[in-house]
Amino acid sequence: MEQWVNAAPEGGRTPLDETIREYLGSHNPFPDESAVEVLRGDGSSWEQAVIVERVGVEEWTVEYKDGEQAWCDHHELRPADG
């Protein structure tokens, strides 16, 4: 992501959300079967899950250890620690 932002043309200011959408349009930071952490709905902690599939530019289906599945956007996901 840092390389993508640094490679942007000089002179114009692009809102961060737009830059992120452009990046996600051509990159998938969470390929299927990737281990991820998902932010709980109340924002209190992160839970372990696995990416099932990418369902949109900014949306992925994840599966938790108990088999439950949910849709998450890029704000709710981060790579799992090692």
Backbone as JSON, one array per atom type, in Angstrom:
{
  "sequence": "MEQWVNAAPEGGRTPLDETIREYLGSHNPFPDESAVEVLRGDGSSWEQAVIVERVGVEEWTVEYKDGEQAWCDHHELRPADG",
  "N": [[0.83, -1.19, 0.0], [1.93, 1.24, 0.8], [3.85, 1.66, -1.22], [2.13, 2.0, -3.37], [0.8, 4.41, -2.71], [2.99, 6.16, -2.59], [3.75, 6.15, -5.25], [1.88, 7.68, -6.5], [0.8, 10.35, -8.68], [2.35, 13.57, -8.5], [1.16, 16.76, -7.26], [-1.73, 16.73, -7.31], [-4.32, 16.3, -4.89], [-5.63, 13.47, -3.56], [-8.42, 12.13, -1.99], [-8.0, 10.0, 0.86], [-9.72, 7.75, 1.15], [-10.53, 7.35, -1.51], [-8.1, 6.74, -2.74], [-7.52, 4.33, -1.43], [-9.69, 2.73, -2.33], [-9.05, 2.64, -5.07], [-6.62, 1.25, -4.94], [-7.49, -1.21, -3.82], [-9.07, -2.03, -5.91], [-7.33, -3.05, -7.77], [-5.68, -4.76, -6.41], [-5.54, -7.53, -4.18], [-5.47, -7.74, -0.94], [-6.16, -9.78, 0.77], [-6.15, -12.78, 0.0], [-8.1, -15.74, -0.88], [-8.47, -18.18, 1.68], [-6.64, -17.02, 3.38], [-5.29, -16.38, 6.6], [-6.76, -14.27, 8.92], [-7.45, -11.46, 11.11], [-10.39, -10.33, 12.6], [-12.18, -7.47, 13.37], [-14.18, -7.19, 16.2], [-17.7, -6.55, 16.39], [-18.32, -4.67, 18.38], [-15.97, -3.36, 18.59], [-14.09, -4.04, 20.5], [-12.12, -6.05, 20.47], [-10.06, -8.36, 18.53], [-10.8, -11.13, 16.41], [-9.88, -14.44, 15.37], [-9.98, -15.63, 12.03], [-10.7, -17.0, 8.73], [-10.24, -16.17, 5.34], [-12.85, -16.68, 3.08], [-13.89, -15.95, 0.57], [-13.56, -13.29, -1.83], [-15.95, -10.88, -2.13], [-16.5, -8.44, -3.16], [-15.09, -5.26, -4.16], [-14.24, -4.06, -1.79], [-14.9, -5.94, 0.11], [-15.09, -9.0, 1.91], [-15.82, -12.47, 2.5], [-15.65, -14.1, 5.54], [-14.68, -16.89, 7.61], [-15.25, -18.01, 10.82], [-13.72, -19.83, 13.59], [-15.74, -21.43, 14.67], [-17.27, -22.05, 12.5], [-19.13, -20.19, 11.68], [-20.02, -17.69, 9.3], [-19.26, -14.46, 7.91], [-19.65, -11.21, 6.38], [-17.11, -8.89, 5.73], [-15.59, -5.65, 5.66], [-12.69, -3.78, 4.44], [-11.95, -2.22, 6.61], [-12.42, -3.75, 8.81], [-10.68, -5.87, 8.82], [-7.49, -7.43, 9.25], [-4.19, -8.71, 8.59], [-3.45, -11.9, 10.04], [-1.4, -12.48, 12.89], [1.66, -14.12, 12.44]],
  "CA": [[0.0, 0.0, 0.0], [2.82, 2.39, 0.87], [4.41, 1.86, -2.56], [1.05, 2.51, -4.21], [0.6, 5.82, -2.36], [4.19, 6.9, -2.97], [3.84, 6.22, -6.71], [0.82, 8.56, -7.02], [1.33, 11.55, -9.32], [2.47, 14.78, -7.67], [0.35, 17.9, -7.65], [-3.13, 16.66, -6.91], [-4.59, 15.62, -3.63], [-6.72, 12.51, -3.68], [-8.85, 11.69, -0.66], [-7.46, 8.7, 1.24], [-10.69, 6.69, 0.83], [-10.49, 7.1, -2.95], [-6.82, 6.06, -3.0], [-7.68, 2.95, -0.94], [-10.58, 2.03, -3.26], [-8.29, 2.37, -6.3], [-5.66, 0.18, -4.62], [-8.22, -2.47, -3.66], [-9.6, -2.41, -7.21], [-6.33, -3.78, -8.55], [-4.91, -5.62, -5.51], [-6.32, -8.25, -3.17], [-4.58, -7.98, 0.2], [-6.63, -10.91, 1.55], [-6.54, -13.88, -0.89], [-8.87, -16.84, -0.29], [-7.8, -19.06, 2.64], [-5.7, -16.28, 4.22], [-5.63, -16.2, 8.0], [-6.95, -12.85, 9.22], [-8.12, -11.1, 12.34], [-11.58, -9.55, 12.31], [-12.58, -6.6, 14.47], [-15.51, -7.48, 16.74], [-18.69, -5.51, 16.13], [-18.28, -3.62, 19.4], [-14.65, -2.74, 18.53], [-13.32, -4.32, 21.72], [-11.0, -6.98, 20.25], [-9.94, -9.0, 17.21], [-11.01, -12.57, 16.42], [-9.25, -15.19, 14.29], [-10.88, -16.14, 10.98], [-10.05, -17.33, 7.46], [-10.97, -15.63, 4.19], [-13.53, -17.68, 2.25], [-13.86, -15.41, -0.79], [-13.72, -11.85, -1.99], [-17.27, -10.71, -2.73], [-16.56, -7.09, -3.72], [-13.8, -4.56, -4.13], [-13.88, -3.78, -0.4], [-15.65, -6.84, 0.98], [-14.7, -10.4, 1.92], [-16.52, -13.38, 3.4], [-14.72, -14.79, 6.44], [-15.25, -17.97, 8.41], [-14.67, -18.11, 12.15], [-13.38, -21.19, 14.01], [-16.96, -22.2, 14.94], [-17.96, -22.28, 11.24], [-19.97, -19.04, 11.31], [-19.45, -16.84, 8.26], [-19.71, -13.07, 7.92], [-19.03, -10.31, 5.41], [-16.31, -7.85, 6.38], [-14.9, -4.74, 4.74], [-11.26, -3.65, 4.74], [-11.77, -1.58, 7.91], [-12.6, -4.76, 9.85], [-9.74, -6.96, 8.61], [-6.03, -7.25, 9.24], [-3.52, -10.02, 8.52], [-3.22, -12.56, 11.33], [0.01, -12.59, 13.3], [2.38, -15.35, 12.17]],
  "C": [[0.87, 1.25, 0.0], [3.43, 2.69, -0.5], [3.37, 2.44, -3.5], [0.85, 4.01, -3.97], [1.79, 6.65, -2.81], [4.32, 7.06, -4.48], [2.78, 7.14, -7.32], [1.44, 9.81, -7.62], [1.35, 12.73, -8.35], [1.45, 15.81, -8.12], [-1.08, 17.86, -7.19], [-3.28, 15.95, -5.59], [-5.8, 14.74, -3.83], [-7.13, 12.1, -2.28], [-8.37, 10.26, -0.38], [-8.43, 7.57, 0.89], [-10.66, 6.35, -0.65], [-9.21, 6.35, -3.33], [-6.92, 4.59, -2.57], [-8.57, 2.15, -1.87], [-9.86, 1.7, -4.56], [-7.31, 1.23, -6.08], [-6.38, -1.17, -4.54], [-8.82, -2.95, -4.98], [-8.62, -3.22, -8.03], [-5.44, -4.7, -7.7], [-5.87, -6.32, -4.54], [-5.4, -8.56, -2.0], [-4.97, -9.19, 1.03], [-7.09, -12.03, 0.62], [-7.33, -14.96, -0.14], [-7.95, -17.72, 0.55], [-6.72, -18.36, 3.47], [-6.2, -16.22, 5.66], [-5.69, -14.7, 8.28], [-7.47, -12.7, 10.65], [-9.24, -10.14, 11.97], [-11.96, -8.75, 13.56], [-14.0, -6.95, 14.91], [-16.43, -6.29, 16.49], [-18.67, -4.37, 17.13], [-16.91, -2.93, 19.46], [-13.73, -3.06, 19.68], [-12.1, -5.21, 21.5], [-11.06, -7.53, 18.84], [-10.11, -10.49, 17.37], [-10.34, -13.21, 15.21], [-10.31, -15.69, 13.31], [-10.04, -16.45, 9.75], [-10.91, -16.73, 6.34], [-11.56, -16.78, 3.38], [-13.49, -17.22, 0.8], [-13.98, -13.9, -0.75], [-15.04, -11.64, -2.74], [-17.48, -9.32, -3.33], [-15.21, -6.44, -3.61], [-13.32, -4.36, -2.7], [-14.55, -4.75, 0.57], [-15.23, -8.3, 0.79], [-15.62, -11.18, 2.83], [-15.45, -14.09, 4.22], [-15.46, -15.92, 7.15], [-14.49, -18.05, 9.72], [-14.44, -19.58, 12.51], [-14.62, -22.06, 14.25], [-17.78, -22.47, 13.68], [-18.88, -21.15, 10.79], [-19.26, -18.2, 10.26], [-20.05, -15.44, 8.35], [-19.03, -12.3, 6.8], [-18.3, -9.23, 6.19], [-15.72, -6.93, 5.33], [-13.47, -4.54, 5.2], [-10.99, -2.97, 6.08], [-11.79, -2.6, 9.06], [-11.6, -5.9, 9.78], [-8.3, -6.52, 8.77], [-5.41, -8.63, 9.15], [-3.33, -10.59, 9.92], [-1.74, -12.58, 11.62], [0.47, -14.01, 13.08], [1.66, -16.58, 12.48]]
}
